[in-house]
Amino acid sequence: MPSPKIAPSILSADFAYLAQEIEKVAPESDLLHVDVMDGHFVPNLTIGPPVVKSLREHTDLFLDCHLMVSNPGVLLADFAEAGANRCIVHIEIGDPQPLFAQLRSLGVEVGLTLNPDTPIETVLPYLNEIDLLLVMSVNPGFGGQAFIPEVLEKVRTARDKADEMGLDLDIEIDGGITATTAPLATAAGANVLVAGSAIFRAPDPAKAAREIRAAAWA
Ligand code: DX5
Ligand code: ZN
Protein backbone atom coordinates (compact mmCIF):
# COMPACT_ATOMS: atom_id res chain seq x y z
CA MET A 1 0.00 0.00 0.00
CA PRO A 2 1.38 3.48 -0.83
CA SER A 3 2.22 5.91 1.97
CA PRO A 4 -0.55 7.41 4.12
CA LYS A 5 -1.45 11.00 3.33
CA ILE A 6 -3.72 13.67 4.84
CA ALA A 7 -5.28 16.14 2.41
CA PRO A 8 -7.15 19.04 4.01
CA SER A 9 -9.89 20.33 1.71
CA ILE A 10 -9.83 24.11 1.57
CA LEU A 11 -13.55 24.14 0.73
CA SER A 12 -14.29 24.49 4.44
CA ALA A 13 -11.61 27.12 5.05
CA ASP A 14 -12.34 30.84 5.31
CA PHE A 15 -11.83 31.97 1.70
CA ALA A 16 -11.10 35.52 2.84
CA TYR A 17 -8.01 34.26 4.72
CA LEU A 18 -6.89 31.33 2.59
CA ALA A 19 -3.14 31.83 2.99
CA GLN A 20 -3.42 31.98 6.81
CA GLU A 21 -5.80 29.01 6.86
CA ILE A 22 -3.30 26.94 4.89
CA GLU A 23 -0.42 27.97 7.14
CA LYS A 24 -2.35 26.59 10.10
CA VAL A 25 -2.55 23.09 8.62
CA ALA A 26 0.58 22.98 6.46
CA PRO A 27 2.77 21.15 9.02
CA GLU A 28 0.15 18.36 9.23
CA SER A 29 -0.65 18.21 5.51
CA ASP A 30 0.78 15.91 2.86
CA LEU A 31 -1.20 17.69 0.14
CA LEU A 32 -3.98 20.24 -0.24
CA HIS A 33 -7.30 19.27 -1.79
CA VAL A 34 -8.86 22.00 -3.95
CA ASP A 35 -12.56 21.60 -4.80
CA VAL A 36 -13.50 23.14 -8.11
CA MET A 37 -17.25 23.33 -8.83
CA ASP A 38 -18.93 24.82 -11.88
CA GLY A 39 -22.59 25.20 -10.86
CA HIS A 40 -23.47 22.64 -13.55
CA PHE A 41 -21.93 19.26 -12.75
CA VAL A 42 -22.80 20.06 -9.13
CA PRO A 43 -25.22 22.69 -7.81
CA ASN A 44 -22.51 24.84 -6.26
CA LEU A 45 -19.88 27.25 -7.51
CA THR A 46 -16.39 27.63 -6.01
CA ILE A 47 -12.99 28.47 -7.38
CA GLY A 48 -10.83 28.01 -10.45
CA PRO A 49 -7.34 28.53 -11.88
CA PRO A 50 -6.83 32.12 -10.61
CA VAL A 51 -7.18 30.95 -7.00
CA VAL A 52 -4.88 27.98 -7.67
CA LYS A 53 -2.32 30.43 -9.04
CA SER A 54 -2.53 32.54 -5.87
CA LEU A 55 -2.24 29.42 -3.69
CA ARG A 56 0.82 28.34 -5.65
CA GLU A 57 2.53 31.60 -4.72
CA HIS A 58 1.92 30.93 -1.02
CA THR A 59 2.62 27.22 -0.60
CA ASP A 60 4.84 24.43 -1.83
CA LEU A 61 2.24 21.82 -0.90
CA PHE A 62 1.03 19.49 -3.64
CA LEU A 63 -2.21 20.92 -5.07
CA ASP A 64 -4.75 18.16 -5.68
CA CYS A 65 -7.52 19.72 -7.78
CA HIS A 66 -10.86 17.90 -7.77
CA LEU A 67 -12.75 19.06 -10.85
CA MET A 68 -16.49 18.80 -10.26
CA VAL A 69 -17.15 20.34 -13.65
CA SER A 70 -18.96 19.16 -16.77
CA ASN A 71 -16.29 20.17 -19.26
CA PRO A 72 -12.83 19.97 -17.67
CA GLY A 73 -11.06 19.75 -21.04
CA VAL A 74 -11.31 23.51 -21.57
CA LEU A 75 -9.73 24.21 -18.17
CA LEU A 76 -6.82 21.77 -17.90
CA ALA A 77 -4.20 23.99 -19.54
CA ASP A 78 -5.17 26.85 -17.22
CA PHE A 79 -4.90 24.60 -14.17
CA ALA A 80 -1.47 23.41 -15.32
CA GLU A 81 -0.33 26.97 -15.91
CA ALA A 82 -1.65 27.99 -12.48
CA GLY A 83 0.47 25.33 -10.78
CA ALA A 84 -1.93 22.44 -10.16
CA ASN A 85 -0.01 19.22 -9.43
CA ARG A 86 -2.91 16.87 -10.13
CA CYS A 87 -6.34 17.20 -11.69
CA ILE A 88 -9.04 14.67 -10.79
CA VAL A 89 -11.85 14.22 -13.30
CA HIS A 90 -15.21 12.52 -12.86
CA ILE A 91 -16.07 9.32 -14.76
CA GLU A 92 -19.72 10.46 -14.98
CA ILE A 93 -18.87 13.01 -17.69
CA GLY A 94 -17.83 10.32 -20.20
CA ASP A 95 -14.66 8.88 -21.77
CA PRO A 96 -11.78 10.15 -19.59
CA GLN A 97 -8.93 9.03 -21.84
CA PRO A 98 -8.63 12.25 -23.90
CA LEU A 99 -8.41 14.16 -20.60
CA PHE A 100 -5.70 11.79 -19.34
CA ALA A 101 -3.72 12.40 -22.53
CA GLN A 102 -4.11 16.14 -22.16
CA LEU A 103 -2.97 16.05 -18.52
CA ARG A 104 0.05 13.89 -19.34
CA SER A 105 1.13 16.28 -22.07
CA LEU A 106 0.79 19.18 -19.60
CA GLY A 107 2.91 17.33 -17.03
CA VAL A 108 0.04 17.18 -14.52
CA GLU A 109 -0.78 14.04 -12.53
CA VAL A 110 -3.97 12.19 -13.43
CA GLY A 111 -6.80 11.43 -11.01
CA LEU A 112 -10.12 9.75 -11.68
CA THR A 113 -13.16 9.78 -9.42
CA LEU A 114 -16.67 8.42 -9.11
CA ASN A 115 -19.80 9.46 -7.24
CA PRO A 116 -21.30 7.29 -4.48
CA ASP A 117 -23.98 5.90 -6.83
CA THR A 118 -21.58 5.10 -9.68
CA PRO A 119 -20.43 1.46 -9.82
CA ILE A 120 -16.72 0.78 -9.26
CA GLU A 121 -16.62 -1.25 -12.49
CA THR A 122 -16.77 2.03 -14.46
CA VAL A 123 -13.29 3.04 -13.29
CA LEU A 124 -11.49 -0.32 -13.01
CA PRO A 125 -10.47 -0.37 -16.70
CA TYR A 126 -8.40 2.80 -16.14
CA LEU A 127 -6.43 1.87 -13.01
CA ASN A 128 -3.16 1.44 -14.88
CA GLU A 129 -3.55 4.86 -16.56
CA ILE A 130 -4.02 7.00 -13.46
CA ASP A 131 -1.95 8.22 -10.51
CA LEU A 132 -4.87 8.28 -8.11
CA LEU A 133 -8.40 6.95 -7.77
CA LEU A 134 -10.75 9.07 -5.66
CA VAL A 135 -13.75 7.29 -4.18
CA MET A 136 -16.39 9.88 -3.23
CA SER A 137 -17.97 9.13 0.13
CA VAL A 138 -20.60 11.90 -0.17
CA ASN A 139 -22.47 13.24 -3.17
CA PRO A 140 -20.18 15.99 -4.42
CA GLY A 141 -21.13 19.64 -4.11
CA PHE A 142 -20.91 20.57 -0.45
CA GLY A 143 -18.72 20.13 2.59
CA GLY A 144 -20.03 18.94 5.93
CA GLN A 145 -22.14 15.98 4.74
CA ALA A 146 -22.35 12.58 6.42
CA PHE A 147 -20.03 9.75 5.29
CA ILE A 148 -21.76 7.08 3.16
CA PRO A 149 -20.39 3.74 4.48
CA GLU A 150 -21.60 1.76 1.45
CA VAL A 151 -18.68 3.16 -0.59
CA LEU A 152 -16.17 1.22 1.53
CA GLU A 153 -16.91 -1.87 -0.53
CA LYS A 154 -15.82 0.05 -3.63
CA VAL A 155 -12.55 1.02 -1.93
CA ARG A 156 -11.94 -2.66 -1.13
CA THR A 157 -12.67 -3.73 -4.68
CA ALA A 158 -10.35 -1.08 -6.12
CA ARG A 159 -7.52 -1.90 -3.70
CA ASP A 160 -7.82 -5.63 -4.44
CA LYS A 161 -7.79 -4.98 -8.16
CA ALA A 162 -4.78 -2.64 -7.90
CA ASP A 163 -2.90 -5.23 -5.81
CA GLU A 164 -3.79 -7.95 -8.29
CA MET A 165 -2.39 -5.76 -11.09
CA GLY A 166 0.76 -4.99 -9.07
CA LEU A 167 -0.08 -1.26 -8.94
CA ASP A 168 1.04 0.94 -6.05
CA LEU A 169 -2.08 3.05 -6.59
CA ASP A 170 -3.05 5.99 -4.41
CA ILE A 171 -6.69 5.55 -3.37
CA GLU A 172 -8.21 8.69 -1.93
CA ILE A 173 -11.51 9.08 -0.11
CA ASP A 174 -13.43 12.35 0.13
CA GLY A 175 -16.49 13.30 2.12
CA GLY A 176 -17.42 12.99 5.77
CA ILE A 177 -13.93 11.96 6.86
CA THR A 178 -13.38 12.40 10.61
CA ALA A 179 -11.31 10.63 13.26
CA THR A 180 -14.22 8.16 13.45
CA THR A 181 -14.64 7.37 9.75
CA ALA A 182 -10.95 7.62 8.75
CA PRO A 183 -10.00 4.20 10.21
CA LEU A 184 -12.86 2.56 8.27
CA ALA A 185 -11.49 4.06 5.05
CA THR A 186 -7.90 3.01 5.67
CA ALA A 187 -8.96 -0.49 6.73
CA ALA A 188 -10.76 -0.79 3.39
CA GLY A 189 -7.61 0.22 1.51
CA ALA A 190 -7.68 4.01 1.15
CA ASN A 191 -4.34 5.74 1.78
CA VAL A 192 -5.19 9.40 1.02
CA LEU A 193 -7.75 11.01 3.31
CA VAL A 194 -9.47 14.26 2.35
CA ALA A 195 -11.08 16.17 5.20
CA GLY A 196 -12.67 19.60 5.01
CA SER A 197 -15.06 20.50 7.80
CA ALA A 198 -13.45 18.10 10.31
CA ILE A 199 -10.22 20.10 9.96
CA PHE A 200 -11.12 23.69 9.11
CA ARG A 201 -14.23 23.92 11.28
CA ALA A 202 -12.34 22.60 14.31
CA PRO A 203 -11.11 25.11 16.90
CA ASP A 204 -7.54 23.90 16.26
CA PRO A 205 -7.26 22.71 12.64
CA ALA A 206 -3.72 21.32 12.99
CA LYS A 207 -4.74 19.29 16.03
CA ALA A 208 -7.80 17.99 14.18
CA ALA A 209 -5.59 16.85 11.28
CA ARG A 210 -3.22 15.13 13.72
CA GLU A 211 -6.14 13.34 15.35
CA ILE A 212 -7.42 12.06 12.02
CA ARG A 213 -3.94 10.81 11.14
CA ALA A 214 -3.52 9.09 14.50
CA ALA A 215 -6.95 7.43 14.27
CA ALA A 216 -6.47 6.32 10.66
CA TRP A 217 -3.06 4.74 11.09
CA ALA A 218 -3.20 3.65 14.72
C1 DX5 B 1 -17.41 17.67 -1.63
C2 DX5 B 1 -15.93 17.89 -1.81
C3 DX5 B 1 -15.14 17.56 -0.62
C4 DX5 B 1 -15.48 18.36 0.62
C5 DX5 B 1 -15.39 17.44 1.77
O1 DX5 B 1 -18.03 17.87 -2.85
O2 DX5 B 1 -15.44 17.14 -2.89
O3 DX5 B 1 -13.75 17.63 -0.89
O4 DX5 B 1 -14.64 19.45 0.85
O5 DX5 B 1 -15.84 18.09 2.91
P1 DX5 B 1 -16.07 17.31 4.25
O6 DX5 B 1 -14.76 16.77 4.68
O7 DX5 B 1 -16.59 18.38 5.15
O8 DX5 B 1 -17.09 16.24 3.98
ZN1 ZN C 1 -13.22 17.03 -3.17
Short mmCIF file of C-alpha atoms and ligand atoms in Angstrom, two decimals, residues 33 35 66 68 134 136 174 194, ligand 2:
data_model
loop_
_atom_site.label_atom_id
_atom_site.label_comp_id
_atom_site.label_asym_id
_atom_site.label_seq_id
_atom_site.Cartn_x
_atom_site.Cartn_y
_atom_site.Cartn_z
CA HIS A 33 -7.30 19.27 -1.79
CA ASP A 35 -12.56 21.60 -4.80
CA HIS A 66 -10.86 17.90 -7.77
CA MET A 68 -16.49 18.80 -10.26
CA LEU A 134 -10.75 9.07 -5.66
CA MET A 136 -16.39 9.88 -3.23
CA ASP A 174 -13.43 12.35 0.13
CA VAL A 194 -9.47 14.26 2.35
ZN ZN B 2 -13.22 17.03 -3.17
#
